[in-house]
Coordinates of C-alpha atoms in Angstrom, one line a residue:
X1 CA 0.0 0.1 0.1
X2 CA 1.1 3.3 -1.1
X3 CA 1.5 6.0 1.5
X4 CA 2.3 10.0 1.4
X5 CA 2.9 12.2 4.2
X6 CA 3.2 15.5 3.2
X7 CA 5.1 18.5 6.0
X8 CA 6.3 22.3 5.2
X9 CA 3.2 23.9 5.6
X10 CA 2.8 26.7 8.1
X11 CA 1.9 30.1 8.6
X12 CA 4.0 32.6 6.1
X13 CA 3.7 36.4 5.3
X14 CA 2.4 37.6 1.9
X15 CA 5.7 37.4 -0.2
X16 CA 7.7 35.0 1.9
X17 CA 8.5 31.2 0.2
X18 CA 8.1 28.4 1.6
X19 CA 8.9 24.6 0.0
X20 CA 6.2 21.5 0.9
X21 CA 7.5 17.6 1.0
X22 CA 5.9 14.8 0.3
X23 CA 7.3 11.4 1.3
X24 CA 6.3 8.1 0.0
X25 CA 6.5 4.9 0.8
X26 CA 5.2 1.5 0.1
X27 CA 5.7 1.7 -4.0
X28 CA 8.0 2.0 -6.7
X29 CA 8.5 5.8 -6.1
X30 CA 10.3 6.2 -9.9
X31 CA 7.1 5.0 -11.9
X32 CA 4.5 7.1 -10.1
X33 CA 3.4 10.8 -11.2
X34 CA 3.3 13.2 -8.2
X35 CA 1.4 16.3 -8.3
X36 CA -0.2 18.7 -5.7
X37 CA -3.4 19.9 -5.0
X38 CA -5.4 22.3 -2.9
X39 CA -8.1 23.3 -1.1
X40 CA -9.0 26.5 0.1
X41 CA -12.3 26.8 3.0
X42 CA -15.4 26.9 1.1
X43 CA -13.8 25.5 -2.5
X44 CA -13.2 22.6 -4.5
X45 CA -10.0 21.0 -4.8
X46 CA -8.2 21.6 -7.5
X47 CA -4.8 21.0 -9.1
X48 CA -1.7 23.0 -8.8
X49 CA 1.4 21.0 -10.2
X50 CA 2.5 18.2 -11.7
X51 CA 5.2 15.7 -13.0
X52 CA 5.8 12.5 -14.3
X53 CA 7.0 9.5 -13.2
X54 CA 10.2 10.4 -15.1
X55 CA 10.8 13.8 -12.8
X56 CA 10.9 16.0 -16.6
X57 CA 7.2 16.5 -18.1
X58 CA 5.4 19.3 -15.3
X59 CA 2.0 20.6 -15.8
X60 CA 1.2 24.0 -14.1
X61 CA -1.8 25.6 -13.3
X62 CA -1.9 29.4 -14.1
X63 CA -1.8 30.4 -10.2
X64 CA 1.4 28.3 -10.2
X65 CA 2.9 29.6 -13.0
X66 CA 6.4 31.7 -12.5
X67 CA 6.0 31.2 -8.7
X68 CA 5.7 27.2 -7.9
X69 CA 8.4 24.6 -9.0
X70 CA 7.3 21.0 -8.5
X71 CA 10.1 18.5 -8.2
X72 CA 10.4 14.4 -7.9
X73 CA 13.8 13.0 -6.1
X74 CA 13.7 9.5 -7.3
X75 CA 16.6 8.5 -5.2
X76 CA 15.1 9.7 -1.4
X77 CA 11.4 9.3 -2.9
X78 CA 10.0 12.2 -2.2
X79 CA 8.1 15.0 -3.9
X80 CA 8.6 18.6 -3.4
X81 CA 6.8 22.3 -4.1
X82 CA 8.1 24.8 -3.9
X83 CA 6.2 28.4 -3.3
X84 CA 7.8 31.3 -3.7
X85 CA 5.9 35.1 -3.8
X86 CA 3.1 33.7 -1.9
X87 CA -0.3 35.3 -1.6
X88 CA -3.0 35.2 0.6
X89 CA -5.2 33.4 -2.3
X90 CA -2.4 30.5 -1.9
X91 CA -4.0 29.8 1.7
X92 CA -5.4 26.1 1.3
X93 CA -4.7 22.5 2.5
X94 CA -2.2 21.0 0.4
X95 CA -2.4 17.9 -0.6
X96 CA 0.4 15.3 -2.5
X97 CA -0.8 12.3 -4.7
X98 CA 0.4 9.7 -6.6
X99 CA -0.2 8.2 -10.1
X100 CA 0.3 5.2 -12.1
X101 CA -0.3 7.4 -14.8
X102 CA 2.4 8.9 -16.5
X103 CA 0.9 12.8 -16.0
X104 CA -2.5 13.9 -15.1
X105 CA -4.3 16.6 -14.7
X106 CA -7.8 15.4 -13.2
X107 CA -8.7 13.8 -9.7
X108 CA -9.8 10.4 -10.5
X109 CA -6.4 9.6 -12.1
X110 CA -5.0 9.7 -8.9
X111 CA -4.8 6.7 -6.7
X112 CA -3.2 7.9 -3.1
X113 CA -3.7 11.1 -1.3
X114 CA -1.6 12.4 1.7
X115 CA -3.4 14.0 4.5
X116 CA -2.4 17.3 3.3
X117 CA -0.9 20.3 4.9
X118 CA -2.0 23.2 6.1
X119 CA -0.6 26.8 4.5
X120 CA -1.8 30.0 5.5
X121 CA -0.7 33.0 3.9
X122 CA -1.4 36.3 6.4
X123 CA 0.1 39.5 7.2

């Protein structure tokens, strides 16, 4: 059974940076595509960024382009989301997800989910 554990969330000020980590166990990490989703209070979960199992192909939503970077460390079974220039609109619970498909952008394509980590951007 694949398990995902997120870490790195917290309370930051606008303009700050934060790096989220996702530790994966119980599967062959190098064959998993990874993604970060987020869900703000009262809103639907939305994709932030995704990366293919090769760690090269990526997809970003418009809100993440130019500010966020997703990466995948196949040697250490971890995925990351580097977030820069954070804004209050980025406040949400961030979820790590894994898929057996190469690179997917819809929720139904993800087989495994973490419990989420809270990111709050406030002055």
